Amino acid sequence: MFSKKKMNTSINNILQVIDEADAIIIGAGAGLSSAAGYTYDGKRFDKYFHDFKEKYGIQDMYSGGFYPFESLEEYWAWWSRHIYYNRYQDHLELYQKLLKLVQDKDYFVITTNVDHCFQKAGFDKQRLFYTQGDYGLLQCSKPCHQETYDNEKRIKQMIKEQRDMKIPTHLIPHCPHCGKAMTINLRCDDTFVEDQGWQQAMNRYLDFLRRHQGLKVVYLELGVGYNTPSIIKYPFWKMVEKNKEATYICINQETYCPESIKKQSYCLNTDIKTFLESLVQE
Ligand SMILES: [Zn+2]
């Protein structure tokens, strides 16, 4: 943890850098949603998943997502809850604070989060690239075609009708083309469907990077861990290293940056909520 004085100096410097920047690129990971209120363990897990915890010894929502459930009825009982509480319930205050910080700037967001919070908090859809999918979308599990389908109505029905950790069989979603089981549009292997919206978002992101090469760009990394560092963290380091006008800001419980970009970096071991609140307050 930083001393209060050192923290205040950093906050003031960071505000100045943001103020003078030509563009801000936000890179957001699980830590941001966790700070916003979507915690995957502890009380919140016990509240919604106590029966799964008792039966299978599952300890948190993240690991439960990998559990090999006995049937699709049980699989969807788990996943409908997981999706409902993390995608269709709102904890948006922190995201809205972040928006306040960047809304008058030329910004872009790249995120590995799949909970749709940026969209719900009012970020411009044209300035978002969610690389790992969306809890709110279904896809063919094969997949036989590259399309995704909104799942809100189906998930809410599953929530309503599940008993004893099982949904009724008739609610199991099947592909409208080949009839195979549907799955959630999340990147866990090479069956992930990159639909048209995903492709367009990626192109807009790459285009944004190109247009701001060599300019004063702030790379603001929030809550990105080491599960998939090659998506946000490592590319951010590389881009900052290549551009002496760029600044890297990393906020997490534990932060690190390579020696080569140290002079262009602010690494703050602090919680994201405290950080954003002090930035927006100033
Ligand atoms: Zn299919």
mmCIF file of C-alpha atoms and ligand atoms in Angstrom:
data_model
loop_
_atom_site.group_PDB
_atom_site.id
_atom_site.type_symbol
_atom_site.label_atom_id
_atom_site.label_comp_id
_atom_site.label_asym_id
_atom_site.label_seq_id
_atom_site.Cartn_x
_atom_site.Cartn_y
_atom_site.Cartn_z
ATOM 1 C CA MET A 1 0.000 0.000 0.000
ATOM 2 C CA PHE A 2 1.108 3.553 -0.723
ATOM 3 C CA SER A 3 1.424 6.199 1.926
ATOM 4 C CA LYS A 4 -1.364 8.740 1.649
ATOM 5 C CA LYS A 5 0.999 11.479 0.556
ATOM 6 C CA LYS A 6 2.631 9.388 -2.128
ATOM 7 C CA MET A 7 -0.789 8.238 -3.315
ATOM 8 C CA ASN A 8 -2.004 11.841 -3.598
ATOM 9 C CA THR A 9 1.057 12.833 -5.613
ATOM 10 C CA SER A 10 0.471 9.895 -7.955
ATOM 11 C CA ILE A 11 -3.202 10.780 -8.323
ATOM 12 C CA ASN A 12 -2.356 14.369 -9.230
ATOM 13 C CA ASN A 13 0.265 13.286 -11.733
ATOM 14 C CA ILE A 14 -2.081 10.749 -13.272
ATOM 15 C CA LEU A 15 -4.844 13.335 -13.609
ATOM 16 C CA GLN A 16 -2.455 15.633 -15.407
ATOM 17 C CA VAL A 17 -1.305 12.889 -17.760
ATOM 18 C CA ILE A 18 -4.921 12.012 -18.572
ATOM 19 C CA ASP A 19 -5.761 15.666 -19.088
ATOM 20 C CA GLU A 20 -2.932 16.111 -21.590
ATOM 21 C CA ALA A 21 -3.449 12.802 -23.382
ATOM 22 C CA ASP A 22 -4.548 12.529 -27.015
ATOM 23 C CA ALA A 23 -6.215 9.216 -26.250
ATOM 24 C CA ILE A 24 -6.906 6.777 -23.420
ATOM 25 C CA ILE A 25 -6.996 3.051 -23.865
ATOM 26 C CA ILE A 26 -8.572 1.209 -20.954
ATOM 27 C CA GLY A 27 -7.627 -2.427 -20.485
ATOM 28 C CA ALA A 28 -9.941 -4.083 -17.974
ATOM 29 C CA GLY A 29 -9.846 -7.495 -16.335
ATOM 30 C CA ALA A 30 -11.752 -9.422 -13.676
ATOM 31 C CA GLY A 31 -10.429 -7.192 -10.884
ATOM 32 C CA LEU A 32 -12.537 -4.292 -12.114
ATOM 33 C CA SER A 33 -15.825 -6.180 -11.948
ATOM 34 C CA SER A 34 -14.860 -7.673 -8.625
ATOM 35 C CA ALA A 35 -14.242 -4.158 -7.258
ATOM 36 C CA ALA A 36 -17.584 -3.067 -8.719
ATOM 37 C CA GLY A 37 -19.406 -5.692 -6.628
ATOM 38 C CA TYR A 38 -19.335 -8.856 -8.723
ATOM 39 C CA THR A 39 -17.309 -10.923 -6.287
ATOM 40 C CA TYR A 40 -17.147 -14.610 -7.174
ATOM 41 C CA ASP A 41 -16.532 -16.015 -3.697
ATOM 42 C CA GLY A 42 -17.371 -15.436 -0.040
ATOM 43 C CA LYS A 43 -20.838 -14.280 0.994
ATOM 44 C CA ARG A 44 -22.062 -13.583 -2.493
ATOM 45 C CA PHE A 45 -21.169 -17.102 -3.623
ATOM 46 C CA ASP A 46 -22.762 -18.678 -0.538
ATOM 47 C CA LYS A 47 -25.935 -16.691 -1.064
ATOM 48 C CA TYR A 48 -26.602 -17.917 -4.606
ATOM 49 C CA PHE A 49 -24.818 -21.276 -4.720
ATOM 50 C CA HIS A 50 -24.978 -22.781 -1.219
ATOM 51 C CA ASP A 51 -26.672 -25.944 -2.552
ATOM 52 C CA PHE A 52 -23.918 -26.544 -5.129
ATOM 53 C CA LYS A 53 -21.336 -25.896 -2.443
ATOM 54 C CA GLU A 54 -22.921 -28.495 -0.180
ATOM 55 C CA LYS A 55 -23.353 -31.165 -2.850
ATOM 56 C CA TYR A 56 -20.055 -30.786 -4.732
ATOM 57 C CA GLY A 57 -17.768 -28.817 -2.458
ATOM 58 C CA ILE A 58 -17.447 -26.048 -5.064
ATOM 59 C CA GLN A 59 -15.816 -23.046 -3.397
ATOM 60 C CA ASP A 60 -16.395 -20.143 -5.773
ATOM 61 C CA MET A 61 -18.118 -19.176 -9.010
ATOM 62 C CA TYR A 62 -14.957 -19.211 -11.085
ATOM 63 C CA SER A 63 -14.000 -22.824 -10.341
ATOM 64 C CA GLY A 64 -17.629 -23.966 -10.485
ATOM 65 C CA GLY A 65 -17.694 -22.913 -14.120
ATOM 66 C CA PHE A 66 -15.323 -25.793 -14.875
ATOM 67 C CA TYR A 67 -17.212 -28.462 -12.895
ATOM 68 C CA PRO A 68 -18.244 -31.507 -14.990
ATOM 69 C CA PHE A 69 -21.917 -31.617 -14.039
ATOM 70 C CA GLU A 70 -23.787 -34.913 -14.463
ATOM 71 C CA SER A 71 -26.467 -33.640 -16.807
ATOM 72 C CA LEU A 72 -27.339 -30.665 -18.969
ATOM 73 C CA GLU A 73 -30.255 -29.992 -16.625
ATOM 74 C CA GLU A 74 -27.783 -29.462 -13.784
ATOM 75 C CA TYR A 75 -25.241 -27.655 -15.960
ATOM 76 C CA TRP A 76 -27.848 -25.080 -16.919
ATOM 77 C CA ALA A 77 -29.117 -24.733 -13.357
ATOM 78 C CA TRP A 78 -25.591 -23.653 -12.417
ATOM 79 C CA TRP A 79 -24.991 -21.499 -15.461
ATOM 80 C CA SER A 80 -28.361 -19.777 -15.472
ATOM 81 C CA ARG A 81 -27.644 -18.591 -11.932
ATOM 82 C CA HIS A 82 -24.100 -17.623 -12.775
ATOM 83 C CA ILE A 83 -25.282 -15.627 -15.793
ATOM 84 C CA TYR A 84 -28.311 -14.134 -14.084
ATOM 85 C CA TYR A 85 -26.418 -12.749 -11.086
ATOM 86 C CA ASN A 86 -23.346 -11.621 -13.019
ATOM 87 C CA ARG A 87 -24.913 -10.401 -16.269
ATOM 88 C CA TYR A 88 -28.520 -9.413 -15.567
ATOM 89 C CA GLN A 89 -28.040 -7.800 -12.140
ATOM 90 C CA ASP A 90 -26.492 -4.367 -12.043
ATOM 91 C CA HIS A 91 -23.594 -3.030 -9.962
ATOM 92 C CA LEU A 92 -22.616 -0.190 -12.241
ATOM 93 C CA GLU A 93 -21.564 2.683 -9.993
ATOM 94 C CA LEU A 94 -17.836 2.062 -10.343
ATOM 95 C CA TYR A 95 -18.085 1.632 -14.101
ATOM 96 C CA GLN A 96 -19.993 4.911 -14.288
ATOM 97 C CA LYS A 97 -17.201 6.643 -12.368
ATOM 98 C CA LEU A 98 -14.724 5.305 -14.883
ATOM 99 C CA LEU A 99 -16.899 6.606 -17.705
ATOM 100 C CA LYS A 100 -16.954 10.046 -16.099
ATOM 101 C CA LEU A 101 -13.176 10.052 -16.193
ATOM 102 C CA VAL A 102 -12.922 9.358 -19.924
ATOM 103 C CA GLN A 103 -16.189 10.441 -21.544
ATOM 104 C CA ASP A 104 -14.819 13.739 -22.858
ATOM 105 C CA LYS A 105 -11.656 12.085 -24.170
ATOM 106 C CA ASP A 106 -10.912 10.002 -27.229
ATOM 107 C CA TYR A 107 -11.041 6.595 -25.549
ATOM 108 C CA PHE A 108 -11.252 2.906 -26.316
ATOM 109 C CA VAL A 109 -11.832 -0.111 -24.054
ATOM 110 C CA ILE A 110 -10.448 -3.606 -24.441
ATOM 111 C CA THR A 111 -11.696 -6.069 -21.852
ATOM 112 C CA THR A 112 -11.569 -9.756 -21.024
ATOM 113 C CA ASN A 113 -14.692 -9.310 -18.892
ATOM 114 C CA VAL A 114 -17.800 -10.998 -20.231
ATOM 115 C CA ASP A 115 -20.406 -9.367 -17.992
ATOM 116 C CA HIS A 116 -21.432 -6.523 -20.323
ATOM 117 C CA CYS A 117 -20.860 -3.866 -17.628
ATOM 118 C CA PHE A 118 -19.218 -1.331 -19.942
ATOM 119 C CA GLN A 119 -22.233 -1.345 -22.256
ATOM 120 C CA LYS A 120 -24.714 -1.174 -19.374
ATOM 121 C CA ALA A 121 -22.846 1.703 -17.725
ATOM 122 C CA GLY A 122 -23.163 3.767 -20.892
ATOM 123 C CA PHE A 123 -19.794 3.399 -22.625
ATOM 124 C CA ASP A 124 -19.990 3.941 -26.383
ATOM 125 C CA LYS A 125 -20.468 0.526 -28.027
ATOM 126 C CA GLN A 126 -18.310 1.639 -30.926
ATOM 127 C CA ARG A 127 -15.402 2.069 -28.503
ATOM 128 C CA LEU A 128 -15.508 -1.398 -26.923
ATOM 129 C CA PHE A 129 -13.788 -4.670 -27.668
ATOM 130 C CA TYR A 130 -14.811 -7.537 -25.378
ATOM 131 C CA THR A 131 -12.395 -10.218 -26.478
ATOM 132 C CA GLN A 132 -13.630 -13.247 -24.529
ATOM 133 C CA GLY A 133 -17.344 -13.244 -25.318
ATOM 134 C CA ASP A 134 -20.482 -12.353 -23.421
ATOM 135 C CA TYR A 135 -22.465 -14.200 -20.738
ATOM 136 C CA GLY A 136 -25.563 -12.885 -22.473
ATOM 137 C CA LEU A 137 -25.014 -14.812 -25.707
ATOM 138 C CA LEU A 138 -25.448 -18.445 -26.743
ATOM 139 C CA GLN A 139 -23.716 -20.238 -29.602
ATOM 140 C CA CYS A 140 -23.782 -23.697 -31.158
ATOM 141 C CA SER A 141 -21.420 -25.974 -29.199
ATOM 142 C CA LYS A 142 -19.983 -27.535 -32.372
ATOM 143 C CA PRO A 143 -20.118 -24.722 -33.741
ATOM 144 C CA CYS A 144 -21.845 -25.345 -37.078
ATOM 145 C CA HIS A 145 -22.197 -21.612 -37.822
ATOM 146 C CA GLN A 146 -20.651 -18.354 -36.625
ATOM 147 C CA GLU A 147 -23.656 -16.669 -35.040
ATOM 148 C CA THR A 148 -24.660 -15.848 -31.473
ATOM 149 C CA TYR A 149 -28.075 -15.586 -29.823
ATOM 150 C CA ASP A 150 -29.367 -13.431 -26.987
ATOM 151 C CA ASN A 151 -30.158 -15.577 -23.928
ATOM 152 C CA GLU A 152 -31.905 -13.214 -21.499
ATOM 153 C CA LYS A 153 -35.418 -14.613 -21.808
ATOM 154 C CA ARG A 154 -34.248 -18.239 -21.646
ATOM 155 C CA ILE A 155 -31.957 -17.646 -18.659
ATOM 156 C CA LYS A 156 -34.710 -15.912 -16.686
ATOM 157 C CA GLN A 157 -37.033 -18.827 -17.429
ATOM 158 C CA MET A 158 -34.391 -21.279 -16.177
ATOM 159 C CA ILE A 159 -34.048 -19.278 -12.972
ATOM 160 C CA LYS A 160 -37.777 -19.371 -12.416
ATOM 161 C CA GLU A 161 -38.354 -23.014 -13.190
ATOM 162 C CA GLN A 162 -35.322 -24.784 -11.679
ATOM 163 C CA ARG A 163 -35.858 -27.177 -8.754
ATOM 164 C CA ASP A 164 -33.293 -29.236 -6.823
ATOM 165 C CA MET A 165 -30.427 -27.795 -8.894
ATOM 166 C CA LYS A 166 -31.957 -28.866 -12.209
ATOM 167 C CA ILE A 167 -33.809 -27.037 -14.942
ATOM 168 C CA PRO A 168 -36.700 -28.740 -16.791
ATOM 169 C CA THR A 169 -35.395 -30.682 -19.813
ATOM 170 C CA HIS A 170 -37.446 -28.678 -22.305
ATOM 171 C CA LEU A 171 -35.502 -25.515 -21.415
ATOM 172 C CA ILE A 172 -32.116 -26.911 -22.543
ATOM 173 C CA PRO A 173 -31.155 -24.759 -25.530
ATOM 174 C CA HIS A 174 -30.408 -26.455 -28.871
ATOM 175 C CA CYS A 175 -28.841 -25.072 -32.024
ATOM 176 C CA PRO A 176 -31.523 -23.905 -34.492
ATOM 177 C CA HIS A 177 -29.416 -25.225 -37.403
ATOM 178 C CA CYS A 178 -27.905 -28.588 -36.390
ATOM 179 C CA GLY A 179 -29.821 -29.401 -33.193
ATOM 180 C CA LYS A 180 -26.698 -29.872 -31.053
ATOM 181 C CA ALA A 181 -26.643 -28.419 -27.536
ATOM 182 C CA MET A 182 -25.981 -24.706 -27.291
ATOM 183 C CA THR A 183 -23.272 -23.317 -25.075
ATOM 184 C CA ILE A 184 -22.335 -19.889 -23.733
ATOM 185 C CA ASN A 185 -20.337 -17.599 -26.006
ATOM 186 C CA LEU A 186 -17.167 -17.648 -23.882
ATOM 187 C CA ARG A 187 -13.657 -18.242 -25.110
ATOM 188 C CA CYS A 188 -12.384 -21.384 -23.402
ATOM 189 C CA ASP A 189 -11.180 -23.296 -26.471
ATOM 190 C CA ASP A 190 -11.194 -23.127 -30.266
ATOM 191 C CA THR A 191 -14.972 -23.607 -30.527
ATOM 192 C CA PHE A 192 -15.501 -19.961 -29.517
ATOM 193 C CA VAL A 193 -17.663 -18.172 -32.076
ATOM 194 C CA GLU A 194 -16.320 -14.814 -33.206
ATOM 195 C CA ASP A 195 -19.500 -13.365 -34.654
ATOM 196 C CA GLN A 196 -19.829 -10.308 -36.878
ATOM 197 C CA GLY A 197 -20.084 -7.919 -33.919
ATOM 198 C CA TRP A 198 -16.884 -9.375 -32.429
ATOM 199 C CA GLN A 199 -14.999 -9.030 -35.739
ATOM 200 C CA GLN A 200 -16.110 -5.426 -36.154
ATOM 201 C CA ALA A 201 -15.105 -4.550 -32.581
ATOM 202 C CA MET A 202 -11.665 -6.052 -33.111
ATOM 203 C CA ASN A 203 -11.175 -4.075 -36.308
ATOM 204 C CA ARG A 204 -12.246 -0.851 -34.606
ATOM 205 C CA TYR A 205 -9.745 -1.522 -31.804
ATOM 206 C CA LEU A 206 -6.854 -2.201 -34.209
ATOM 207 C CA ASP A 207 -7.805 0.889 -36.178
ATOM 208 C CA PHE A 208 -7.828 2.993 -32.992
ATOM 209 C CA LEU A 209 -4.332 1.751 -32.123
ATOM 210 C CA ARG A 210 -3.101 2.580 -35.626
ATOM 211 C CA ARG A 211 -4.547 6.086 -35.629
ATOM 212 C CA HIS A 212 -2.850 6.957 -32.332
ATOM 213 C CA GLN A 213 0.616 5.578 -33.016
ATOM 214 C CA GLY A 214 3.294 7.917 -31.687
ATOM 215 C CA LEU A 215 0.772 10.196 -29.937
ATOM 216 C CA LYS A 216 0.267 10.853 -26.232
ATOM 217 C CA VAL A 217 -1.626 7.714 -25.339
ATOM 218 C CA VAL A 218 -2.475 6.629 -21.810
ATOM 219 C CA TYR A 219 -2.787 2.889 -21.302
ATOM 220 C CA LEU A 220 -4.928 2.472 -18.195
ATOM 221 C CA GLU A 221 -4.871 -1.131 -17.003
ATOM 222 C CA LEU A 222 -7.433 -2.039 -14.321
ATOM 223 C CA GLY A 223 -7.574 -5.382 -12.526
ATOM 224 C CA VAL A 224 -5.810 -7.423 -15.199
ATOM 225 C CA GLY A 225 -4.247 -10.566 -13.759
ATOM 226 C CA TYR A 226 -2.084 -13.294 -15.213
ATOM 227 C CA ASN A 227 -4.778 -15.662 -16.541
ATOM 228 C CA THR A 228 -4.570 -14.243 -20.055
ATOM 229 C CA PRO A 229 -1.778 -11.614 -20.009
ATOM 230 C CA SER A 230 -1.229 -11.862 -23.761
ATOM 231 C CA ILE A 231 -4.518 -10.090 -24.476
ATOM 232 C CA ILE A 232 -4.069 -6.805 -22.583
ATOM 233 C CA LYS A 233 -1.002 -6.654 -20.336
ATOM 234 C CA TYR A 234 1.829 -7.757 -22.629
ATOM 235 C CA PRO A 235 0.597 -5.816 -25.683
ATOM 236 C CA PHE A 236 0.225 -2.690 -23.484
ATOM 237 C CA TRP A 237 3.858 -3.063 -22.318
ATOM 238 C CA LYS A 238 5.033 -3.460 -25.905
ATOM 239 C CA MET A 239 3.104 -0.460 -27.195
ATOM 240 C CA VAL A 240 4.351 1.760 -24.382
ATOM 241 C CA GLU A 241 7.897 0.617 -24.996
ATOM 242 C CA LYS A 242 7.602 1.569 -28.675
ATOM 243 C CA ASN A 243 6.144 5.023 -28.008
ATOM 244 C CA LYS A 244 8.055 7.420 -25.755
ATOM 245 C CA GLU A 245 4.980 9.693 -25.571
ATOM 246 C CA ALA A 246 2.868 6.908 -24.047
ATOM 247 C CA THR A 247 2.119 6.340 -20.358
ATOM 248 C CA TYR A 248 1.287 3.051 -18.669
ATOM 249 C CA ILE A 249 -0.926 3.107 -15.579
ATOM 250 C CA CYS A 250 -1.464 -0.193 -13.808
ATOM 251 C CA ILE A 251 -3.889 -0.543 -10.898
ATOM 252 C CA ASN A 252 -4.182 -3.823 -9.052
ATOM 253 C CA GLN A 253 -3.520 -5.476 -5.693
ATOM 254 C CA GLU A 254 -0.071 -6.333 -7.002
ATOM 255 C CA THR A 255 1.453 -4.501 -9.918
ATOM 256 C CA TYR A 256 4.557 -4.836 -12.016
ATOM 257 C CA CYS A 257 6.031 -3.390 -15.184
ATOM 258 C CA PRO A 258 9.277 -4.115 -17.059
ATOM 259 C CA GLU A 259 12.336 -1.984 -16.384
ATOM 260 C CA SER A 260 12.272 -0.653 -19.951
ATOM 261 C CA ILE A 261 9.022 1.282 -19.383
ATOM 262 C CA LYS A 262 9.449 2.184 -15.716
ATOM 263 C CA LYS A 263 9.984 5.872 -16.433
ATOM 264 C CA GLN A 264 6.705 6.004 -18.363
ATOM 265 C CA SER A 265 4.701 4.063 -15.790
ATOM 266 C CA TYR A 266 2.589 4.409 -12.684
ATOM 267 C CA CYS A 267 2.072 1.084 -10.931
ATOM 268 C CA LEU A 268 -0.206 1.468 -7.932
ATOM 269 C CA ASN A 269 -0.854 -1.411 -5.563
ATOM 270 C CA THR A 270 -4.232 -0.229 -4.423
ATOM 271 C CA ASP A 271 -7.844 -1.199 -4.860
ATOM 272 C CA ILE A 272 -9.535 0.040 -7.990
ATOM 273 C CA LYS A 273 -12.481 1.520 -6.142
ATOM 274 C CA THR A 274 -10.314 3.782 -3.971
ATOM 275 C CA PHE A 275 -8.258 4.747 -6.993
ATOM 276 C CA LEU A 276 -11.191 5.697 -9.224
ATOM 277 C CA GLU A 277 -12.992 7.494 -6.427
ATOM 278 C CA SER A 278 -9.995 9.680 -5.701
ATOM 279 C CA LEU A 279 -9.495 10.405 -9.405
ATOM 280 C CA VAL A 280 -13.094 11.433 -10.028
ATOM 281 C CA GLN A 281 -13.179 13.475 -6.813
ATOM 282 C CA GLU A 282 -10.140 15.616 -7.737
HETATM 283 ZN ZN ZN B 1 -25.196 -26.013 -34.752
#
